[in-house]
CSV table of C-alpha atoms and ligand atoms in Angstrom, one decimal:
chain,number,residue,atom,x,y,z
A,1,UNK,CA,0.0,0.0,0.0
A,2,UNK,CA,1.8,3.5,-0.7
A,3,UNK,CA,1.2,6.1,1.9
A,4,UNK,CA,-0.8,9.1,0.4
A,5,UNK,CA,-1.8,11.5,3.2
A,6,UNK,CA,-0.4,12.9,6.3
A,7,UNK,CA,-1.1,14.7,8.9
A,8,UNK,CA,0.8,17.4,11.0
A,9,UNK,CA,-0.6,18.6,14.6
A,10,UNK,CA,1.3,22.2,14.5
A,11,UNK,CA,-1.2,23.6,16.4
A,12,UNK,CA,0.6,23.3,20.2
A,13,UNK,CA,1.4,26.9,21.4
A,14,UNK,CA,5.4,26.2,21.7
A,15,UNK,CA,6.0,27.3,25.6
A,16,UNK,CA,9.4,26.4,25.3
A,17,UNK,CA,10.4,28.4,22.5
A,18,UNK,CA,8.1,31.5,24.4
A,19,UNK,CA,8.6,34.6,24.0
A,20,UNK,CA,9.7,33.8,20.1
A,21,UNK,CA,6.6,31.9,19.8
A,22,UNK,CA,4.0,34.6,21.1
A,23,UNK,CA,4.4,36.3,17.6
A,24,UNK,CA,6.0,33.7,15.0
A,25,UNK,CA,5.6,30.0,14.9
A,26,UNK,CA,8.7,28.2,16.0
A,27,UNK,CA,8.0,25.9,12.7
A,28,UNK,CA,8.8,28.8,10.8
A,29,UNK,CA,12.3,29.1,12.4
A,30,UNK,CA,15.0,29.1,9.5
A,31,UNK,CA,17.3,26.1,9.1
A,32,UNK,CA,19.4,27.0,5.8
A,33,UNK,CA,16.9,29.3,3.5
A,34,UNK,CA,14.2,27.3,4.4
A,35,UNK,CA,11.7,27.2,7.6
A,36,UNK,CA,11.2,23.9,10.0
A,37,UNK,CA,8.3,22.8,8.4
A,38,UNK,CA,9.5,22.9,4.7
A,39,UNK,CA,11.7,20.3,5.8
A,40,UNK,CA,8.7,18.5,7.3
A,41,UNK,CA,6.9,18.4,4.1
A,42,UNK,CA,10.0,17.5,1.9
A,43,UNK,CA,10.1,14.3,4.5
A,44,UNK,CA,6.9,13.6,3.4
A,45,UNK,CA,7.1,14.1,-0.4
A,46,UNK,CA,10.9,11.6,-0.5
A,47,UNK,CA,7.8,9.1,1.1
A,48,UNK,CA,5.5,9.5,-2.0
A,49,UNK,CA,2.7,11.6,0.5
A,50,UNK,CA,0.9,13.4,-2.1
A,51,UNK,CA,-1.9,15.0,0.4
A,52,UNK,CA,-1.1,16.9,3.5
A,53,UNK,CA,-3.6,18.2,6.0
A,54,UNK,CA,-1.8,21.3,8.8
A,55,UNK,CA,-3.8,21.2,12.2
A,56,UNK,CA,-3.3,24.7,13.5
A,57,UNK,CA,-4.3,26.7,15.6
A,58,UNK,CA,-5.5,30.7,14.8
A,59,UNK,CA,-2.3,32.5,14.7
A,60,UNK,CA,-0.4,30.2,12.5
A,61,UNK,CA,-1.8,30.8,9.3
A,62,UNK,CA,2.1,31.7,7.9
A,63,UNK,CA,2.4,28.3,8.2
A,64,UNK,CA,0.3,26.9,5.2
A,65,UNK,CA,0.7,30.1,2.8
A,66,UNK,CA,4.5,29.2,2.7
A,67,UNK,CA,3.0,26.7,0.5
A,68,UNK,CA,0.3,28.7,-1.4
A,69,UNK,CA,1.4,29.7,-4.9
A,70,UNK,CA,2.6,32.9,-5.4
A,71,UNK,CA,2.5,33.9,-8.9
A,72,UNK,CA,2.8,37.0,-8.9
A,73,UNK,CA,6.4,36.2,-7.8
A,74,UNK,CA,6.8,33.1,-9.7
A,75,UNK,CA,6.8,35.6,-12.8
A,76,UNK,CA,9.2,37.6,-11.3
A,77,UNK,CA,11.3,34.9,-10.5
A,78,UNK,CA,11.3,34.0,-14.5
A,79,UNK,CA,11.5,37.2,-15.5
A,80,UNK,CA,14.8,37.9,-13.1
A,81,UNK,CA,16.2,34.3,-14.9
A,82,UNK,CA,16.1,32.8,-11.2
A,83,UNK,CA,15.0,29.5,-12.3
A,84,UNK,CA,16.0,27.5,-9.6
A,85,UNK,CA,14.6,29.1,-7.3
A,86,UNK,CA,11.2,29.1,-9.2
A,87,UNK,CA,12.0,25.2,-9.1
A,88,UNK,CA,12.0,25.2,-5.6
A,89,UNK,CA,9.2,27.1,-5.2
A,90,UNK,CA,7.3,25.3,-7.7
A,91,UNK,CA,7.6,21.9,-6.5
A,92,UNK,CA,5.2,22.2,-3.8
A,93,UNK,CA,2.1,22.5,-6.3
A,94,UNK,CA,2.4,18.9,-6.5
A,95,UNK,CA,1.1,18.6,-2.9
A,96,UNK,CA,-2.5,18.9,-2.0
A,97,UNK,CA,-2.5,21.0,0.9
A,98,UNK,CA,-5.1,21.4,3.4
A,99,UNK,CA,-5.5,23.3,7.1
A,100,UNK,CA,-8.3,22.2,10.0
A,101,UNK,CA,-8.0,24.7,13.1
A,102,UNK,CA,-7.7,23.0,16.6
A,103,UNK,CA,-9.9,25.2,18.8
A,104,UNK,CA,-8.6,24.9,22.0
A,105,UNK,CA,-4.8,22.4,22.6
A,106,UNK,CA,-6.4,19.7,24.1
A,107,UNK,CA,-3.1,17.3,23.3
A,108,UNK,CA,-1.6,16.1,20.3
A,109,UNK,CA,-4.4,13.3,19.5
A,110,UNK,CA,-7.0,16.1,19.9
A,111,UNK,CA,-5.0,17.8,17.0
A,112,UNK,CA,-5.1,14.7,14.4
A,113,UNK,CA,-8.4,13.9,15.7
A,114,UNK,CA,-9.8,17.2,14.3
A,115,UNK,CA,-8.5,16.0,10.7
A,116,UNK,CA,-10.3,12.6,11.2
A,117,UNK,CA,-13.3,13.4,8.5
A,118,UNK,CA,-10.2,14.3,5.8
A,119,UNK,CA,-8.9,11.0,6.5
A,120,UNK,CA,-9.3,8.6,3.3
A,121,UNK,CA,-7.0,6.0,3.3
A,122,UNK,CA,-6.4,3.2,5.4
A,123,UNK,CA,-3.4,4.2,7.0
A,124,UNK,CA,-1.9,7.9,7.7
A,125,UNK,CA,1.4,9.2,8.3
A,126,UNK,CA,1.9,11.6,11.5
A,127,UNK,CA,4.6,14.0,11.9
A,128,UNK,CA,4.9,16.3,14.8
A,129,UNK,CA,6.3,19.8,14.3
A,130,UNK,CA,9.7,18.9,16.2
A,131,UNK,CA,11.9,16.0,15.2
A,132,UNK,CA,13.8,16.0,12.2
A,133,UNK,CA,16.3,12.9,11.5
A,134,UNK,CA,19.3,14.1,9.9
A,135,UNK,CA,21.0,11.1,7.6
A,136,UNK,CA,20.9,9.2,4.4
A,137,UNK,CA,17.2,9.1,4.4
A,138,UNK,CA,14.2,10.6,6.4
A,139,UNK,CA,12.8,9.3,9.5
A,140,UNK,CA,9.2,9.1,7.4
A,141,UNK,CA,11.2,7.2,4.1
A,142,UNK,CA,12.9,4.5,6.4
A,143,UNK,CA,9.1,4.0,8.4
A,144,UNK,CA,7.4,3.8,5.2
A,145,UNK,CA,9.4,1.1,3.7
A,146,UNK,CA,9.3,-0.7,7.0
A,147,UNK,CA,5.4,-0.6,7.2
A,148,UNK,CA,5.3,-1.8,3.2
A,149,UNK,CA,6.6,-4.9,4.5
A,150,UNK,CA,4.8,-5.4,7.5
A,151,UNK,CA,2.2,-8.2,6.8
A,152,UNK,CA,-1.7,-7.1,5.8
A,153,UNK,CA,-3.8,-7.0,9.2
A,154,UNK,CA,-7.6,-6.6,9.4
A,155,UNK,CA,-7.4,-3.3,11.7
A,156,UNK,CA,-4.4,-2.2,10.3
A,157,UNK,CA,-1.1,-1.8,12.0
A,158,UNK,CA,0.8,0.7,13.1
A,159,UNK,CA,4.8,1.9,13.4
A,160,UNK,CA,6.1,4.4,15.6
A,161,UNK,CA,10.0,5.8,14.8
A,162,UNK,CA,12.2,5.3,17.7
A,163,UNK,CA,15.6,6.3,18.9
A,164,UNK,CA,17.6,4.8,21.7
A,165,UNK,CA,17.3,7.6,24.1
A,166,UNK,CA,19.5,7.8,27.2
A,167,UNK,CA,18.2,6.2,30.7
A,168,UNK,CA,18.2,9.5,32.7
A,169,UNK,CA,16.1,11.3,29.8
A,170,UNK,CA,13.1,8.4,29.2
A,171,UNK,CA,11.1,10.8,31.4
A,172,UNK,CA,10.8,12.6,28.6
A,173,UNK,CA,9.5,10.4,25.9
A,174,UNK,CA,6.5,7.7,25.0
A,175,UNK,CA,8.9,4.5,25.6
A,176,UNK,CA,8.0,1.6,24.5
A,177,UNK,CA,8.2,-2.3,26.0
A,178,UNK,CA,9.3,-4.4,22.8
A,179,UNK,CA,9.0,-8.4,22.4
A,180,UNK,CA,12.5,-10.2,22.2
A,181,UNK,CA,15.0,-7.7,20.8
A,182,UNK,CA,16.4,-9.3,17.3
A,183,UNK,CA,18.7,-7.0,16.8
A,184,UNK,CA,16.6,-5.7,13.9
A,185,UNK,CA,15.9,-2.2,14.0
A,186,UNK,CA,12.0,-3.7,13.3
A,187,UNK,CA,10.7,-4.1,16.5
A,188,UNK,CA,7.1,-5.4,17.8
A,189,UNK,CA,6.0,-3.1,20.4
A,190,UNK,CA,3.8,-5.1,23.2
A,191,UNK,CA,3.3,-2.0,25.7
A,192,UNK,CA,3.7,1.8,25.8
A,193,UNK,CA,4.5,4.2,28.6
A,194,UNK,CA,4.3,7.9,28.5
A,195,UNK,CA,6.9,9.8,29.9
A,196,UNK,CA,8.3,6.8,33.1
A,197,UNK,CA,10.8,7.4,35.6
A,198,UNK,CA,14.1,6.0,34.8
A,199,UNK,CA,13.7,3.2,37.1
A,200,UNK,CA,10.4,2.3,35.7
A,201,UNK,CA,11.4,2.3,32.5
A,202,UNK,CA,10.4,-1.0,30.6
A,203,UNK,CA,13.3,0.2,27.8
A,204,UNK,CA,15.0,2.9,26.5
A,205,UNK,CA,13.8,3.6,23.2
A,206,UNK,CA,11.6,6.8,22.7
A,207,UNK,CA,9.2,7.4,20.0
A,208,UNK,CA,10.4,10.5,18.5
A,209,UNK,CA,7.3,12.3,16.6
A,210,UNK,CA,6.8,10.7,13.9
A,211,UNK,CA,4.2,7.7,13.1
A,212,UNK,CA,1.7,5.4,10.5
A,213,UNK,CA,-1.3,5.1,12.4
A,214,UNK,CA,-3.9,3.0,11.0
A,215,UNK,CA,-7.7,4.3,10.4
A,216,UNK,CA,-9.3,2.6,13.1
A,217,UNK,CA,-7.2,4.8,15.7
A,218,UNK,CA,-9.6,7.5,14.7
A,219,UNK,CA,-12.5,5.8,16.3
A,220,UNK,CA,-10.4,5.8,19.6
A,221,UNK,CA,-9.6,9.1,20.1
A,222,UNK,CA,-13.2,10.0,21.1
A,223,UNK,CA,-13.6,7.7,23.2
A,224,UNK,CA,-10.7,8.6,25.1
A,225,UNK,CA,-12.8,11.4,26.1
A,226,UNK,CA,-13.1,11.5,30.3
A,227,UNK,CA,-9.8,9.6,30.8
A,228,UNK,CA,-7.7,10.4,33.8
A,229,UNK,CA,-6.6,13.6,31.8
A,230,UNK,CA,-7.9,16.3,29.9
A,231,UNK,CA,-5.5,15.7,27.3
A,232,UNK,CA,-6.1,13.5,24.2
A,233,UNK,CA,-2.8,11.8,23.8
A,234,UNK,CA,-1.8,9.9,20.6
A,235,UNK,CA,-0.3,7.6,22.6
A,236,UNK,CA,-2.9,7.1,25.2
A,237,UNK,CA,-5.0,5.3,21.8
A,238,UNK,CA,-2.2,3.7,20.7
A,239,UNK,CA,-2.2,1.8,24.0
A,240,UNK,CA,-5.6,1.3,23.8
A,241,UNK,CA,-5.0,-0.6,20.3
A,242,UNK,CA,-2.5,-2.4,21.2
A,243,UNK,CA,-5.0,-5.9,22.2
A,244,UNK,CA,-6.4,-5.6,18.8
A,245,UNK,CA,-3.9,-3.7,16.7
A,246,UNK,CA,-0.5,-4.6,15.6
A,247,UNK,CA,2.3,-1.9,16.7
A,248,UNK,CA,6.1,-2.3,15.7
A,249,UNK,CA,8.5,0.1,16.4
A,250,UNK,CA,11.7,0.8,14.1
A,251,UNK,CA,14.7,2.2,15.7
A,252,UNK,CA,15.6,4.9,12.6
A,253,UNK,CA,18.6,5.6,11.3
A,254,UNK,CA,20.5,9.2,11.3
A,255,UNK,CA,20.9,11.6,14.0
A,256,UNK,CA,17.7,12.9,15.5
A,257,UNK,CA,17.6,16.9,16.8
A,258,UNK,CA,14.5,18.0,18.5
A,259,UNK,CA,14.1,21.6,17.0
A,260,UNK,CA,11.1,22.2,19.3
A,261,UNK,CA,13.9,23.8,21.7
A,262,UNK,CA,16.3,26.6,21.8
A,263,UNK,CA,19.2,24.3,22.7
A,264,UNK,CA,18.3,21.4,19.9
A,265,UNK,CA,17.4,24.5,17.6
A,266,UNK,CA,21.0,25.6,17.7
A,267,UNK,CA,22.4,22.3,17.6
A,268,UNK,CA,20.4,21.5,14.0
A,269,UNK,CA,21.1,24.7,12.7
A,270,UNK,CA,24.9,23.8,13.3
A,271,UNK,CA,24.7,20.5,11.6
A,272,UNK,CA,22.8,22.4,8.4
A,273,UNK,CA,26.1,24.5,8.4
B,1,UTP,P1,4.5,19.4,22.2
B,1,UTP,O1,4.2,18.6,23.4
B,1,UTP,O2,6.0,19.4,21.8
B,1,UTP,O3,4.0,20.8,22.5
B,1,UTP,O4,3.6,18.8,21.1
B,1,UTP,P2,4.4,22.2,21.7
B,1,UTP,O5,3.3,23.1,21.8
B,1,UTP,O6,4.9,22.0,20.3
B,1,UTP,O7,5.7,22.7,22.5
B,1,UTP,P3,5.9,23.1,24.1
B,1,UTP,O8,6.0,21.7,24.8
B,1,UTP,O9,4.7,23.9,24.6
B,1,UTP,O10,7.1,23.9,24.1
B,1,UTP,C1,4.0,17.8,20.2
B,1,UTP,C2,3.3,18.1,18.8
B,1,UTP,O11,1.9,18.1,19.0
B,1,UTP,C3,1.3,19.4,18.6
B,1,UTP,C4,2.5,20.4,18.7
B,1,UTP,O12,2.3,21.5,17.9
B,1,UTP,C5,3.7,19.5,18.3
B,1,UTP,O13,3.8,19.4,16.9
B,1,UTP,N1,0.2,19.7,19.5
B,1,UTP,C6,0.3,19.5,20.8
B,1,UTP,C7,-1.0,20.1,18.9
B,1,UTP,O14,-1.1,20.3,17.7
B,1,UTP,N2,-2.0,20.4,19.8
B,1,UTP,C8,-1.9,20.3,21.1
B,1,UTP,O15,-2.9,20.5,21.8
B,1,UTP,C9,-0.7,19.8,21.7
Protein backbone atom coordinates (compact mmCIF):
# COMPACT_ATOMS: atom_id res chain seq x y z
CA UNK A 1 0.00 0.00 0.00
CA UNK A 2 1.80 3.49 -0.73
CA UNK A 3 1.17 6.11 1.88
CA UNK A 4 -0.76 9.15 0.37
CA UNK A 5 -1.80 11.46 3.20
CA UNK A 6 -0.38 12.95 6.34
CA UNK A 7 -1.06 14.68 8.95
CA UNK A 8 0.77 17.42 10.96
CA UNK A 9 -0.59 18.57 14.59
CA UNK A 10 1.26 22.21 14.55
CA UNK A 11 -1.15 23.56 16.44
CA UNK A 12 0.63 23.35 20.24
CA UNK A 13 1.36 26.90 21.39
CA UNK A 14 5.41 26.22 21.69
CA UNK A 15 6.02 27.26 25.56
CA UNK A 16 9.39 26.43 25.34
CA UNK A 17 10.43 28.37 22.54
CA UNK A 18 8.13 31.46 24.42
CA UNK A 19 8.63 34.63 23.98
CA UNK A 20 9.69 33.83 20.14
CA UNK A 21 6.57 31.94 19.82
CA UNK A 22 4.03 34.62 21.09
CA UNK A 23 4.39 36.25 17.64
CA UNK A 24 5.98 33.69 14.96
CA UNK A 25 5.64 29.98 14.88
CA UNK A 26 8.70 28.17 16.01
CA UNK A 27 8.04 25.87 12.73
CA UNK A 28 8.83 28.84 10.78
CA UNK A 29 12.35 29.13 12.37
CA UNK A 30 15.04 29.06 9.53
CA UNK A 31 17.30 26.06 9.09
CA UNK A 32 19.38 27.04 5.85
CA UNK A 33 16.91 29.31 3.51
CA UNK A 34 14.25 27.26 4.44
CA UNK A 35 11.68 27.18 7.57
CA UNK A 36 11.24 23.89 9.98
CA UNK A 37 8.35 22.78 8.44
CA UNK A 38 9.55 22.85 4.70
CA UNK A 39 11.72 20.28 5.84
CA UNK A 40 8.71 18.46 7.31
CA UNK A 41 6.86 18.39 4.08
CA UNK A 42 9.95 17.47 1.94
CA UNK A 43 10.13 14.27 4.49
CA UNK A 44 6.87 13.64 3.37
CA UNK A 45 7.10 14.14 -0.42
CA UNK A 46 10.87 11.63 -0.50
CA UNK A 47 7.77 9.08 1.06
CA UNK A 48 5.53 9.46 -2.03
CA UNK A 49 2.70 11.60 0.52
CA UNK A 50 0.93 13.43 -2.09
CA UNK A 51 -1.90 15.03 0.40
CA UNK A 52 -1.15 16.93 3.46
CA UNK A 53 -3.58 18.17 5.96
CA UNK A 54 -1.82 21.25 8.75
CA UNK A 55 -3.83 21.18 12.18
CA UNK A 56 -3.28 24.73 13.53
CA UNK A 57 -4.34 26.72 15.63
CA UNK A 58 -5.45 30.71 14.79
CA UNK A 59 -2.29 32.53 14.69
CA UNK A 60 -0.41 30.16 12.52
CA UNK A 61 -1.83 30.77 9.34
CA UNK A 62 2.12 31.65 7.93
CA UNK A 63 2.37 28.31 8.24
CA UNK A 64 0.34 26.88 5.22
CA UNK A 65 0.73 30.13 2.82
CA UNK A 66 4.48 29.19 2.73
CA UNK A 67 2.99 26.71 0.48
CA UNK A 68 0.33 28.69 -1.42
CA UNK A 69 1.44 29.66 -4.86
CA UNK A 70 2.58 32.94 -5.45
CA UNK A 71 2.54 33.86 -8.95
CA UNK A 72 2.84 37.05 -8.89
CA UNK A 73 6.41 36.17 -7.76
CA UNK A 74 6.75 33.11 -9.70
CA UNK A 75 6.77 35.63 -12.83
CA UNK A 76 9.19 37.64 -11.35
CA UNK A 77 11.28 34.86 -10.52
CA UNK A 78 11.27 34.01 -14.46
CA UNK A 79 11.52 37.20 -15.50
CA UNK A 80 14.77 37.91 -13.08
CA UNK A 81 16.19 34.25 -14.95
CA UNK A 82 16.13 32.77 -11.22
CA UNK A 83 15.02 29.49 -12.28
CA UNK A 84 15.95 27.49 -9.55
CA UNK A 85 14.62 29.11 -7.25
CA UNK A 86 11.15 29.05 -9.18
CA UNK A 87 11.97 25.16 -9.10
CA UNK A 88 11.98 25.21 -5.62
CA UNK A 89 9.19 27.11 -5.19
CA UNK A 90 7.25 25.28 -7.71
CA UNK A 91 7.58 21.88 -6.54
CA UNK A 92 5.16 22.22 -3.80
CA UNK A 93 2.10 22.47 -6.25
CA UNK A 94 2.41 18.90 -6.52
CA UNK A 95 1.05 18.58 -2.94
CA UNK A 96 -2.49 18.92 -1.99
CA UNK A 97 -2.47 21.02 0.95
CA UNK A 98 -5.14 21.39 3.42
CA UNK A 99 -5.52 23.25 7.13
CA UNK A 100 -8.26 22.17 10.03
CA UNK A 101 -7.97 24.68 13.15
CA UNK A 102 -7.69 22.99 16.63
CA UNK A 103 -9.90 25.17 18.80
CA UNK A 104 -8.60 24.87 22.00
CA UNK A 105 -4.84 22.40 22.63
CA UNK A 106 -6.35 19.67 24.08
CA UNK A 107 -3.14 17.34 23.31
CA UNK A 108 -1.63 16.12 20.26
CA UNK A 109 -4.42 13.33 19.52
CA UNK A 110 -7.02 16.08 19.93
CA UNK A 111 -4.97 17.76 17.03
CA UNK A 112 -5.12 14.66 14.40
CA UNK A 113 -8.44 13.90 15.66
CA UNK A 114 -9.75 17.19 14.31
CA UNK A 115 -8.51 16.01 10.66
CA UNK A 116 -10.32 12.59 11.23
CA UNK A 117 -13.34 13.42 8.51
CA UNK A 118 -10.16 14.35 5.82
CA UNK A 119 -8.93 11.02 6.53
CA UNK A 120 -9.31 8.56 3.32
CA UNK A 121 -7.00 6.04 3.27
CA UNK A 122 -6.43 3.16 5.39
CA UNK A 123 -3.42 4.15 6.99
CA UNK A 124 -1.85 7.86 7.74
CA UNK A 125 1.39 9.18 8.33
CA UNK A 126 1.91 11.61 11.52
CA UNK A 127 4.63 13.97 11.93
CA UNK A 128 4.86 16.33 14.81
CA UNK A 129 6.34 19.85 14.31
CA UNK A 130 9.73 18.88 16.22
CA UNK A 131 11.94 16.01 15.20
CA UNK A 132 13.83 15.99 12.18
CA UNK A 133 16.25 12.85 11.53
CA UNK A 134 19.25 14.05 9.90
CA UNK A 135 20.98 11.15 7.61
CA UNK A 136 20.86 9.17 4.39
CA UNK A 137 17.18 9.06 4.41
CA UNK A 138 14.17 10.64 6.36
CA UNK A 139 12.81 9.26 9.51
CA UNK A 140 9.24 9.08 7.45
CA UNK A 141 11.23 7.19 4.09
CA UNK A 142 12.90 4.50 6.43
CA UNK A 143 9.08 4.05 8.39
CA UNK A 144 7.41 3.77 5.23
CA UNK A 145 9.42 1.10 3.66
CA UNK A 146 9.26 -0.66 7.02
CA UNK A 147 5.38 -0.58 7.18
CA UNK A 148 5.35 -1.75 3.20
CA UNK A 149 6.60 -4.91 4.45
CA UNK A 150 4.85 -5.42 7.46
CA UNK A 151 2.17 -8.21 6.77
CA UNK A 152 -1.69 -7.12 5.83
CA UNK A 153 -3.81 -6.99 9.24
CA UNK A 154 -7.64 -6.58 9.38
CA UNK A 155 -7.39 -3.30 11.66
CA UNK A 156 -4.36 -2.20 10.26
CA UNK A 157 -1.06 -1.82 12.04
CA UNK A 158 0.82 0.67 13.05
CA UNK A 159 4.80 1.87 13.43
CA UNK A 160 6.09 4.37 15.64
CA UNK A 161 10.03 5.78 14.76
CA UNK A 162 12.16 5.29 17.71
CA UNK A 163 15.59 6.27 18.93
CA UNK A 164 17.58 4.78 21.71
CA UNK A 165 17.30 7.64 24.05
CA UNK A 166 19.49 7.80 27.23
CA UNK A 167 18.24 6.20 30.74
CA UNK A 168 18.21 9.52 32.75
CA UNK A 169 16.10 11.25 29.81
CA UNK A 170 13.12 8.37 29.21
CA UNK A 171 11.05 10.76 31.36
CA UNK A 172 10.76 12.61 28.57
CA UNK A 173 9.46 10.37 25.88
CA UNK A 174 6.46 7.66 24.99
CA UNK A 175 8.92 4.53 25.65
CA UNK A 176 7.99 1.64 24.53
CA UNK A 177 8.15 -2.26 26.01
CA UNK A 178 9.31 -4.38 22.84
CA UNK A 179 8.97 -8.44 22.44
CA UNK A 180 12.51 -10.16 22.23
CA UNK A 181 15.03 -7.66 20.82
CA UNK A 182 16.43 -9.33 17.32
CA UNK A 183 18.68 -7.00 16.81
CA UNK A 184 16.57 -5.69 13.90
CA UNK A 185 15.86 -2.19 14.05
CA UNK A 186 12.04 -3.66 13.30
CA UNK A 187 10.66 -4.14 16.46
CA UNK A 188 7.14 -5.43 17.78
CA UNK A 189 6.03 -3.12 20.40
CA UNK A 190 3.78 -5.11 23.16
CA UNK A 191 3.27 -1.98 25.69
CA UNK A 192 3.69 1.76 25.78
CA UNK A 193 4.51 4.18 28.60
CA UNK A 194 4.32 7.93 28.49
CA UNK A 195 6.86 9.77 29.90
CA UNK A 196 8.31 6.81 33.09
CA UNK A 197 10.76 7.44 35.58
CA UNK A 198 14.14 5.96 34.84
CA UNK A 199 13.73 3.24 37.07
CA UNK A 200 10.39 2.28 35.73
CA UNK A 201 11.40 2.34 32.51
CA UNK A 202 10.41 -1.00 30.59
CA UNK A 203 13.29 0.15 27.80
CA UNK A 204 14.97 2.92 26.52
CA UNK A 205 13.75 3.63 23.25
CA UNK A 206 11.62 6.75 22.67
CA UNK A 207 9.20 7.41 19.97
CA UNK A 208 10.37 10.48 18.55
CA UNK A 209 7.27 12.26 16.63
CA UNK A 210 6.80 10.66 13.90
CA UNK A 211 4.25 7.70 13.12
CA UNK A 212 1.66 5.37 10.47
CA UNK A 213 -1.32 5.15 12.39
CA UNK A 214 -3.94 3.03 11.05
CA UNK A 215 -7.68 4.30 10.38
CA UNK A 216 -9.28 2.60 13.09
CA UNK A 217 -7.24 4.84 15.71
CA UNK A 218 -9.60 7.51 14.75
CA UNK A 219 -12.46 5.82 16.35
CA UNK A 220 -10.43 5.79 19.56
CA UNK A 221 -9.57 9.05 20.13
CA UNK A 222 -13.19 9.98 21.09
CA UNK A 223 -13.60 7.72 23.25
CA UNK A 224 -10.73 8.59 25.13
CA UNK A 225 -12.76 11.42 26.09
CA UNK A 226 -13.14 11.45 30.34
CA UNK A 227 -9.83 9.60 30.82
CA UNK A 228 -7.68 10.38 33.78
CA UNK A 229 -6.58 13.58 31.80
CA UNK A 230 -7.94 16.33 29.94
CA UNK A 231 -5.47 15.69 27.27
CA UNK A 232 -6.08 13.53 24.20
CA UNK A 233 -2.77 11.78 23.78
CA UNK A 234 -1.84 9.87 20.57
CA UNK A 235 -0.31 7.56 22.62
CA UNK A 236 -2.93 7.09 25.18
CA UNK A 237 -5.03 5.34 21.76
CA UNK A 238 -2.16 3.66 20.74
CA UNK A 239 -2.18 1.77 24.04
CA UNK A 240 -5.64 1.29 23.83
CA UNK A 241 -5.05 -0.57 20.33
CA UNK A 242 -2.51 -2.40 21.24
CA UNK A 243 -4.95 -5.88 22.24
CA UNK A 244 -6.43 -5.58 18.75
CA UNK A 245 -3.94 -3.68 16.73
CA UNK A 246 -0.52 -4.60 15.63
CA UNK A 247 2.33 -1.93 16.69
CA UNK A 248 6.12 -2.33 15.70
CA UNK A 249 8.48 0.11 16.37
CA UNK A 250 11.73 0.82 14.10
CA UNK A 251 14.74 2.16 15.73
CA UNK A 252 15.56 4.88 12.63
CA UNK A 253 18.64 5.62 11.29
CA UNK A 254 20.54 9.20 11.29
CA UNK A 255 20.86 11.60 13.96
CA UNK A 256 17.72 12.92 15.50
CA UNK A 257 17.60 16.86 16.79
CA UNK A 258 14.47 18.00 18.54
CA UNK A 259 14.10 21.59 17.03
CA UNK A 260 11.13 22.23 19.32
CA UNK A 261 13.92 23.83 21.74
CA UNK A 262 16.31 26.60 21.83
CA UNK A 263 19.16 24.33 22.69
CA UNK A 264 18.27 21.41 19.94
CA UNK A 265 17.44 24.48 17.56
CA UNK A 266 21.02 25.56 17.72
CA UNK A 267 22.38 22.26 17.62
CA UNK A 268 20.39 21.45 14.03
CA UNK A 269 21.11 24.75 12.74
CA UNK A 270 24.94 23.85 13.30
CA UNK A 271 24.70 20.47 11.61
CA UNK A 272 22.78 22.35 8.45
CA UNK A 273 26.08 24.55 8.39
P1 LIG B 1 4.54 19.36 22.24
O1 LIG B 1 4.19 18.58 23.42
O2 LIG B 1 5.97 19.38 21.83
O3 LIG B 1 4.02 20.84 22.45
O4 LIG B 1 3.63 18.84 21.07
P2 LIG B 1 4.40 22.19 21.72
O5 LIG B 1 3.27 23.14 21.84
O6 LIG B 1 4.90 21.96 20.32
O7 LIG B 1 5.67 22.74 22.52
P3 LIG B 1 5.86 23.09 24.08
O8 LIG B 1 5.99 21.74 24.77
O9 LIG B 1 4.71 23.91 24.57
O10 LIG B 1 7.14 23.87 24.07
C1 LIG B 1 3.97 17.80 20.15
C2 LIG B 1 3.31 18.11 18.81
O11 LIG B 1 1.89 18.11 18.96
C3 LIG B 1 1.34 19.36 18.58
C4 LIG B 1 2.50 20.37 18.69
O12 LIG B 1 2.28 21.48 17.85
C5 LIG B 1 3.70 19.50 18.28
O13 LIG B 1 3.84 19.40 16.87
N1 LIG B 1 0.21 19.68 19.49
C6 LIG B 1 0.33 19.51 20.83
C7 LIG B 1 -0.97 20.15 18.94
O14 LIG B 1 -1.10 20.32 17.71
N2 LIG B 1 -2.01 20.43 19.79
C8 LIG B 1 -1.92 20.25 21.13
O15 LIG B 1 -2.93 20.50 21.83
C9 LIG B 1 -0.72 19.78 21.66
Amino acid sequence: MQLKQAILPIAGLGTRFLPWTKVVPKELLPLGNQPIIALLVDECMSAGITDICFVISHGKELIPQYFYENPALEEELKKRGKLEMLKQLQKYDAVNFHIVYQEEQLGDGHAIMQATDWVSSDAVAILFGDDLIMGKKTGLEQLADAYEKLPKEKNGSAILCLENVPKELVSKYGIVDIEKDSGDRLKRVKGLVEKPKPELAPSTLGIVGKYIIPKSTFEVFPQLNGDHHTEIRLIDALIRQLPTTPIYGYEVEGTRVDTGTPEGYKKAVQMMG
